[in-house]
Amino acid sequence: MSSPATKSDIQAFWKALYDSLYEDVDRGLTRDALLSAIDDLEDMFRLRRHMAVVEMPLAELKGKRVLEIGPGAGGHSALFARHGAIMTSVDLTAARARATNAKFRLLGALAEGCQALQGDAEALPFPDGAFDIVYSNGVLHHTLDTEKAISEVYRVLKPGGKAVILLYCKSSWHYWINMVLPVGLLQGQLFRDRDWLGKATEWGGKNRQSVANPITRCYTRSGIEALFGRFQGVAMRKGEFYWYLVPKLGRLYRKYQIKKYGTHPGGVLVYGEPWPIQSPMELKLGELMGFAWYVSATKPA
Ligand SMILES: C[S@@+](CC[C@H](N)C(=O)[O-])C[C@H]1O[C@@H](n2cnc3c(N)ncnc32)[C@H](O)[C@@H]1O
């Protein structure tokens, strides 16, 4: 068994992934290119029915205080700033907070009052009730203490404020068929390594993976209900199913998919490359057995 992960392991992994995925995209990014990439991103999210455009009330963001936890390279934060939100973005990895800040700077007056800083979801450096909305896409299942992070989300929300959070879904095809079966059982990682799921997820960088992803957790519906127990109006839906994630065969499918459905430029800002457009069947399967729980919940007023 490997030793338990530390915060520095988590920072090292996400820094390595940043260097591999985003550094080239961010180098030389201009204001015009960023504005057009944000439009593409919004369009891509609409095609995918992503929570950034479904659960997030884009039309009502103007003047709202929004916290994003784990902005990564800052694409989502830039989108919300573009819609008038006063963004605060906190990432454990300094390179990612810098990349997000650089995007706010490029947006200039459009991102007035927006800032990104290095900080930890488990100990947010803000007073109680500071934000109207807390948003986090695919982050809190990678931290050491997810319960603590969700209690911090609750604390920093204003009464009546909204949490919009993506967490990985255990009752999904990706968890059981793409990970538990080939990696957990057939490779035996389930019996060897307490953090095997971390190692089975995330790397999409263009370079060879040199640093392991320390932690990934997946949740059942009741697990999400328990995590958000203090909130009210907890709603969750599934999304995100991709045939190309199937081990081995997925590569072939990806070639076919790109040929048939094409790619969307909206992927560049958040994945460092265009996104292979999902087939209608994949979108439907996402609702039934996707790897994402899109969760929205309100702090009681
Ligand atoms: C999968 S990436 C998601 C990035 C972005 N939300 C997106 O969807 O493109 C996870 C991000 O969470 C950050 N992170 C991990 N643990 C964190 C923590 N405890 N507090 C704040 N950020 C954290 C990582 O540095 C990384 O940028």
GROMACS .gro file of C-alpha atoms and ligand atoms in nm:
model
  328
    1MET     CA    1   0.000   0.000   0.000
    2SER     CA    2   0.125   0.350  -0.082
    3SER     CA    3   0.151   0.617   0.189
    4PRO     CA    4  -0.139   0.861   0.226
    5ALA     CA    5  -0.144   1.153  -0.018
    6THR     CA    6  -0.045   1.502   0.097
    7LYS     CA    7  -0.144   1.849  -0.020
    8SER     CA    8   0.196   1.888  -0.189
    9ASP     CA    9   0.134   1.568  -0.390
   10ILE     CA   10  -0.197   1.719  -0.503
   11GLN     CA   11  -0.032   2.049  -0.598
   12ALA     CA   12   0.249   1.869  -0.785
   13PHE     CA   13   0.001   1.666  -0.992
   14TRP     CA   14  -0.218   1.960  -1.094
   15LYS     CA   15   0.087   2.177  -1.170
   16ALA     CA   16   0.225   1.901  -1.398
   17LEU     CA   17  -0.111   1.869  -1.573
   18TYR     CA   18  -0.129   2.248  -1.612
   19ASP     CA   19   0.218   2.255  -1.772
   20SER     CA   20   0.122   1.975  -2.008
   21LEU     CA   21  -0.224   2.098  -2.109
   22TYR     CA   22  -0.250   2.473  -2.081
   23GLU     CA   23   0.088   2.640  -2.087
   24ASP     CA   24   0.094   2.659  -2.467
   25VAL     CA   25  -0.266   2.782  -2.484
   26ASP     CA   26  -0.203   3.054  -2.227
   27ARG     CA   27   0.126   3.171  -2.375
   28GLY     CA   28   0.047   3.447  -2.622
   29LEU     CA   29  -0.327   3.453  -2.542
   30THR     CA   30  -0.467   3.794  -2.642
   31ARG     CA   31  -0.780   3.969  -2.520
   32ASP     CA   32  -0.960   3.914  -2.850
   33ALA     CA   33  -0.863   3.549  -2.861
   34LEU     CA   34  -0.982   3.505  -2.501
   35LEU     CA   35  -1.317   3.672  -2.570
   36SER     CA   36  -1.375   3.449  -2.869
   37ALA     CA   37  -1.263   3.140  -2.669
   38ILE     CA   38  -1.513   3.229  -2.395
   39ASP     CA   39  -1.796   3.247  -2.652
   40ASP     CA   40  -1.687   2.907  -2.786
   41LEU     CA   41  -1.676   2.766  -2.435
   42GLU     CA   42  -2.029   2.880  -2.359
   43ASP     CA   43  -2.152   2.730  -2.686
   44MET     CA   44  -1.979   2.399  -2.608
   45PHE     CA   45  -2.132   2.392  -2.260
   46ARG     CA   46  -2.478   2.446  -2.409
   47LEU     CA   47  -2.428   2.150  -2.645
   48ARG     CA   48  -2.325   1.934  -2.350
   49ARG     CA   49  -2.591   2.069  -2.111
   50HIS     CA   50  -2.310   2.138  -1.866
   51MET     CA   51  -2.393   2.287  -1.525
   52ALA     CA   52  -2.192   2.601  -1.613
   53VAL     CA   53  -2.488   2.703  -1.834
   54VAL     CA   54  -2.776   2.499  -1.686
   55GLU     CA   55  -2.749   2.526  -1.307
   56MET     CA   56  -2.550   2.852  -1.321
   57PRO     CA   57  -2.791   3.144  -1.379
   58LEU     CA   58  -2.571   3.320  -1.638
   59ALA     CA   59  -2.831   3.588  -1.711
   60GLU     CA   60  -2.847   3.684  -1.342
   61LEU     CA   61  -2.475   3.688  -1.261
   62LYS     CA   62  -2.423   4.063  -1.305
   63GLY     CA   63  -2.296   4.208  -0.977
   64LYS     CA   64  -2.321   3.872  -0.795
   65ARG     CA   65  -2.030   3.763  -0.574
   66VAL     CA   66  -1.927   3.423  -0.709
   67LEU     CA   67  -1.654   3.198  -0.569
   68GLU     CA   68  -1.503   2.932  -0.793
   69ILE     CA   69  -1.308   2.663  -0.609
   70GLY     CA   70  -1.038   2.503  -0.823
   71PRO     CA   71  -1.066   2.715  -1.139
   72GLY     CA   72  -0.785   2.523  -1.309
   73ALA     CA   73  -0.673   2.734  -1.601
   74GLY     CA   74  -0.959   2.977  -1.536
   75GLY     CA   75  -1.194   2.914  -1.830
   76HIS     CA   76  -1.511   2.882  -1.621
   77SER     CA   77  -1.420   3.183  -1.405
   78ALA     CA   78  -1.356   3.390  -1.718
   79LEU     CA   79  -1.697   3.288  -1.856
   80PHE     CA   80  -1.875   3.399  -1.536
   81ALA     CA   81  -1.675   3.724  -1.524
   82ARG     CA   82  -1.780   3.787  -1.886
   83HIS     CA   83  -2.141   3.762  -1.764
   84GLY     CA   84  -2.077   4.027  -1.500
   85ALA     CA   85  -2.004   3.814  -1.191
   86ILE     CA   86  -1.756   3.953  -0.941
   87MET     CA   87  -1.535   3.646  -0.933
   88THR     CA   88  -1.310   3.520  -0.659
   89SER     CA   89  -1.127   3.206  -0.766
   90VAL     CA   90  -0.924   2.990  -0.529
   91ASP     CA   91  -0.693   2.713  -0.643
   92LEU     CA   92  -0.455   2.504  -0.436
   93THR     CA   93  -0.202   2.514  -0.720
   94ALA     CA   94  -0.028   2.850  -0.759
   95ALA     CA   95   0.026   2.809  -1.136
   96ARG     CA   96  -0.347   2.770  -1.182
   97ALA     CA   97  -0.437   3.073  -0.971
   98ARG     CA   98  -0.184   3.272  -1.181
   99ALA     CA   99  -0.337   3.146  -1.508
  100THR     CA  100  -0.686   3.247  -1.388
  101ASN     CA  101  -0.564   3.591  -1.281
  102ALA     CA  102  -0.395   3.639  -1.618
  103LYS     CA  103  -0.734   3.582  -1.785
  104PHE     CA  104  -0.901   3.837  -1.555
  105ARG     CA  105  -0.628   4.087  -1.647
  106LEU     CA  106  -0.685   4.026  -2.018
  107LEU     CA  107  -1.058   4.090  -1.968
  108GLY     CA  108  -0.973   4.429  -1.811
  109ALA     CA  109  -1.282   4.631  -1.718
  110LEU     CA  110  -1.505   4.330  -1.792
  111ALA     CA  111  -1.348   4.155  -1.492
  112GLU     CA  112  -1.340   4.450  -1.256
  113GLY     CA  113  -1.314   4.334  -0.895
  114CYS     CA  114  -1.225   3.976  -0.998
  115GLN     CA  115  -0.929   3.804  -0.838
  116ALA     CA  116  -0.773   3.459  -0.822
  117LEU     CA  117  -0.564   3.340  -0.533
  118GLN     CA  118  -0.386   3.035  -0.410
  119GLY     CA  119  -0.581   2.871  -0.129
  120ASP     CA  120  -0.734   2.553   0.001
  121ALA     CA  121  -1.098   2.443  -0.034
  122GLU     CA  122  -1.075   2.291   0.313
  123ALA     CA  123  -0.985   2.624   0.478
  124LEU     CA  124  -1.125   2.902   0.261
  125PRO     CA  125  -0.972   3.241   0.345
  126PHE     CA  126  -1.309   3.424   0.353
  127PRO     CA  127  -1.556   3.530   0.622
  128ASP     CA  128  -1.890   3.353   0.668
  129GLY     CA  129  -2.163   3.447   0.421
  130ALA     CA  130  -1.933   3.620   0.169
  131PHE     CA  131  -2.073   3.479  -0.158
  132ASP     CA  132  -2.402   3.456  -0.350
  133ILE     CA  133  -2.287   3.148  -0.541
  134VAL     CA  134  -2.010   2.893  -0.491
  135TYR     CA  135  -1.920   2.697  -0.804
  136SER     CA  136  -1.678   2.410  -0.838
  137ASN     CA  137  -1.630   2.182  -1.137
  138GLY     CA  138  -1.457   1.852  -1.073
  139VAL     CA  139  -1.242   1.958  -0.778
  140LEU     CA  140  -1.379   1.860  -0.440
  141HIS     CA  141  -1.351   1.483  -0.508
  142HIS     CA  142  -0.973   1.539  -0.546
  143THR     CA  143  -0.914   1.696  -0.205
  144LEU     CA  144  -0.811   1.514   0.114
  145ASP     CA  145  -1.129   1.591   0.310
  146THR     CA  146  -1.431   1.642   0.085
  147GLU     CA  147  -1.674   1.673   0.381
  148LYS     CA  148  -1.467   1.960   0.522
  149ALA     CA  149  -1.461   2.130   0.181
  150ILE     CA  150  -1.841   2.108   0.147
  151SER     CA  151  -1.883   2.250   0.498
  152GLU     CA  152  -1.660   2.540   0.390
  153VAL     CA  153  -1.883   2.594   0.084
  154TYR     CA  154  -2.179   2.613   0.323
  155ARG     CA  155  -2.002   2.853   0.559
  156VAL     CA  156  -1.894   3.108   0.296
  157LEU     CA  157  -2.234   3.115   0.122
  158LYS     CA  158  -2.479   3.389   0.215
  159PRO     CA  159  -2.807   3.258   0.361
  160GLY     CA  160  -3.015   3.178   0.052
  161GLY     CA  161  -2.695   3.142  -0.155
  162LYS     CA  162  -2.649   2.864  -0.408
  163ALA     CA  163  -2.386   2.592  -0.446
  164VAL     CA  164  -2.326   2.451  -0.795
  165ILE     CA  165  -2.087   2.159  -0.773
  166LEU     CA  166  -1.972   1.875  -1.000
  167LEU     CA  167  -1.865   1.556  -0.825
  168TYR     CA  168  -1.786   1.221  -0.984
  169CYS     CA  169  -2.059   0.960  -0.992
  170LYS     CA  170  -2.011   0.605  -0.870
  171SER     CA  171  -2.330   0.473  -1.027
  172SER     CA  172  -2.185   0.528  -1.372
  173TRP     CA  173  -2.057   0.327  -1.666
  174HIS     CA  174  -1.717   0.495  -1.642
  175TYR     CA  175  -1.667   0.395  -1.278
  176TRP     CA  176  -1.767   0.030  -1.308
  177ILE     CA  177  -1.683  -0.065  -1.666
  178ASN     CA  178  -1.390   0.159  -1.753
  179MET     CA  179  -1.221   0.169  -1.414
  180VAL     CA  180  -1.325  -0.093  -1.156
  181LEU     CA  181  -1.327  -0.377  -1.408
  182PRO     CA  182  -1.005  -0.321  -1.608
  183VAL     CA  183  -0.790  -0.128  -1.359
  184GLY     CA  184  -0.932  -0.226  -1.019
  185LEU     CA  185  -1.000  -0.595  -1.076
  186LEU     CA  186  -0.814  -0.718  -1.385
  187GLN     CA  187  -0.495  -0.523  -1.306
  188GLY     CA  188  -0.551  -0.587  -0.936
  189GLN     CA  189  -0.498  -0.220  -0.831
  190LEU     CA  190  -0.804  -0.233  -0.607
  191PHE     CA  191  -0.623  -0.473  -0.375
  192ARG     CA  192  -0.283  -0.304  -0.394
  193ASP     CA  193  -0.330   0.068  -0.372
  194ARG     CA  194  -0.577   0.264  -0.159
  195ASP     CA  195  -0.559   0.554  -0.408
  196TRP     CA  196  -0.594   0.339  -0.720
  197LEU     CA  197  -0.888   0.545  -0.846
  198GLY     CA  198  -0.672   0.860  -0.855
  199LYS     CA  199  -0.423   0.681  -1.075
  200ALA     CA  200  -0.700   0.559  -1.305
  201THR     CA  201  -0.838   0.909  -1.369
  202GLU     CA  202  -0.752   1.251  -1.501
  203TRP     CA  203  -0.437   1.258  -1.711
  204GLY     CA  204  -0.524   1.407  -2.047
  205GLY     CA  205  -0.201   1.598  -2.096
  206LYS     CA  206  -0.001   1.584  -2.416
  207ASN     CA  207   0.318   1.482  -2.235
  208ARG     CA  208   0.384   1.145  -2.075
  209GLN     CA  209   0.238   1.137  -1.725
  210SER     CA  210   0.520   1.176  -1.473
  211VAL     CA  211   0.324   1.255  -1.155
  212ALA     CA  212   0.040   1.037  -1.023
  213ASN     CA  213  -0.299   1.187  -0.938
  214PRO     CA  214  -0.315   1.134  -0.561
  215ILE     CA  215  -0.692   1.126  -0.501
  216THR     CA  216  -1.021   1.072  -0.680
  217ARG     CA  217  -1.348   0.983  -0.510
  218CYS     CA  218  -1.684   0.889  -0.662
  219TYR     CA  219  -2.026   0.924  -0.503
  220THR     CA  220  -2.358   0.747  -0.508
  221ARG     CA  221  -2.682   0.948  -0.489
  222SER     CA  222  -2.707   0.880  -0.115
  223GLY     CA  223  -2.342   0.982  -0.072
  224ILE     CA  224  -2.423   1.320  -0.230
  225GLU     CA  225  -2.733   1.354  -0.012
  226ALA     CA  226  -2.520   1.293   0.297
  227LEU     CA  227  -2.254   1.544   0.186
  228PHE     CA  228  -2.513   1.815   0.126
  229GLY     CA  229  -2.722   1.727   0.434
  230ARG     CA  230  -2.725   2.085   0.574
  231PHE     CA  231  -2.840   2.238   0.245
  232GLN     CA  232  -3.196   2.254   0.118
  233GLY     CA  233  -3.338   2.209  -0.232
  234VAL     CA  234  -3.061   1.963  -0.320
  235ALA     CA  235  -3.101   1.865  -0.686
  236MET     CA  236  -2.874   1.637  -0.883
  237ARG     CA  237  -2.862   1.500  -1.233
  238LYS     CA  238  -2.611   1.290  -1.423
  239GLY     CA  239  -2.416   1.386  -1.732
  240GLU     CA  240  -2.094   1.316  -1.923
  241PHE     CA  241  -2.070   0.984  -2.102
  242TYR     CA  242  -1.802   0.921  -2.366
  243TRP     CA  243  -1.746   0.596  -2.553
  244TYR     CA  244  -1.390   0.705  -2.620
  245LEU     CA  245  -1.303   0.656  -2.255
  246VAL     CA  246  -1.347   0.280  -2.291
  247PRO     CA  247  -0.996   0.135  -2.250
  248LYS     CA  248  -0.818   0.041  -2.577
  249LEU     CA  249  -1.125   0.039  -2.806
  250GLY     CA  250  -1.191   0.400  -2.710
  251ARG     CA  251  -0.903   0.524  -2.926
  252LEU     CA  252  -1.061   0.376  -3.236
  253TYR     CA  253  -1.399   0.518  -3.140
  254ARG     CA  254  -1.246   0.863  -3.085
  255LYS     CA  255  -1.116   0.868  -3.446
  256TYR     CA  256  -1.459   0.769  -3.576
  257GLN     CA  257  -1.633   1.021  -3.349
  258ILE     CA  258  -1.414   1.310  -3.461
  259LYS     CA  259  -1.473   1.216  -3.825
  260LYS     CA  260  -1.849   1.187  -3.782
  261TYR     CA  261  -1.935   1.465  -3.536
  262GLY     CA  262  -1.627   1.690  -3.550
  263THR     CA  263  -1.464   1.881  -3.269
  264HIS     CA  264  -1.569   2.197  -3.089
  265PRO     CA  265  -1.321   2.485  -3.033
  266GLY     CA  266  -1.478   2.545  -2.691
  267GLY     CA  267  -1.256   2.270  -2.552
  268VAL     CA  268  -0.937   2.474  -2.593
  269LEU     CA  269  -0.983   2.693  -2.288
  270VAL     CA  270  -1.067   2.404  -2.051
  271TYR     CA  271  -0.888   2.101  -2.198
  272GLY     CA  272  -0.612   2.264  -2.399
  273GLU     CA  273  -0.755   2.125  -2.725
  274PRO     CA  274  -1.082   2.112  -2.921
  275TRP     CA  275  -1.344   1.883  -2.770
  276PRO     CA  276  -1.472   1.580  -2.965
  277ILE     CA  277  -1.846   1.644  -2.997
  278GLN     CA  278  -2.061   1.377  -2.831
  279SER     CA  279  -2.310   1.177  -3.032
  280PRO     CA  280  -2.679   1.220  -2.940
  281MET     CA  281  -2.663   0.867  -2.796
  282GLU     CA  282  -2.374   0.960  -2.568
  283LEU     CA  283  -2.567   1.263  -2.443
  284LYS     CA  284  -2.866   1.041  -2.362
  285LEU     CA  285  -2.649   0.778  -2.193
  286GLY     CA  286  -2.488   1.058  -1.991
  287GLU     CA  287  -2.826   1.127  -1.830
  288LEU     CA  288  -2.859   0.762  -1.733
  289MET     CA  289  -2.507   0.657  -1.640
  290GLY     CA  290  -2.276   0.957  -1.682
  291PHE     CA  291  -1.964   1.009  -1.469
  292ALA     CA  292  -2.071   1.352  -1.341
  293TRP     CA  293  -2.319   1.449  -1.076
  294TYR     CA  294  -2.428   1.806  -1.140
  295VAL     CA  295  -2.541   1.914  -0.795
  296SER     CA  296  -2.718   2.235  -0.700
  297ALA     CA  297  -2.819   2.318  -0.344
  298THR     CA  298  -2.923   2.619  -0.141
  299LYS     CA  299  -2.808   2.736   0.201
  300PRO     CA  300  -3.126   2.792   0.404
  301ALA     CA  301  -3.220   3.161   0.421
  302LIG     C1  302  -0.980   1.866  -1.251
  302LIG     S1  303  -0.908   2.023  -1.219
  302LIG     C2  304  -1.052   2.119  -1.250
  302LIG     C3  305  -1.022   2.253  -1.307
  302LIG     C4  306  -1.143   2.335  -1.350
  302LIG     N1  307  -1.242   2.341  -1.247
  302LIG     C5  308  -1.201   2.280  -1.477
  302LIG     O1  309  -1.309   2.224  -1.473
  302LIG     O2  310  -1.139   2.294  -1.582
  302LIG     C6  311  -0.892   2.029  -1.042
  302LIG     C7  312  -0.841   2.160  -0.988
  302LIG     O3  313  -0.864   2.163  -0.846
  302LIG     C8  314  -0.754   2.218  -0.779
  302LIG     N2  315  -0.758   2.168  -0.641
  302LIG     C9  316  -0.735   2.042  -0.597
  302LIG     N3  317  -0.751   2.036  -0.463
  302LIG    C10  318  -0.786   2.161  -0.422
  302LIG    C11  319  -0.814   2.220  -0.296
  302LIG     N4  320  -0.808   2.149  -0.182
  302LIG     N5  321  -0.846   2.352  -0.291
  302LIG    C12  322  -0.853   2.427  -0.405
  302LIG     N6  323  -0.823   2.376  -0.528
  302LIG    C13  324  -0.792   2.245  -0.536
  302LIG    C14  325  -0.635   2.170  -0.862
  302LIG     O4  326  -0.521   2.249  -0.841
  302LIG    C15  327  -0.690   2.182  -1.003
  302LIG     O5  328  -0.669   2.310  -1.058
   0.00000   0.00000   0.00000
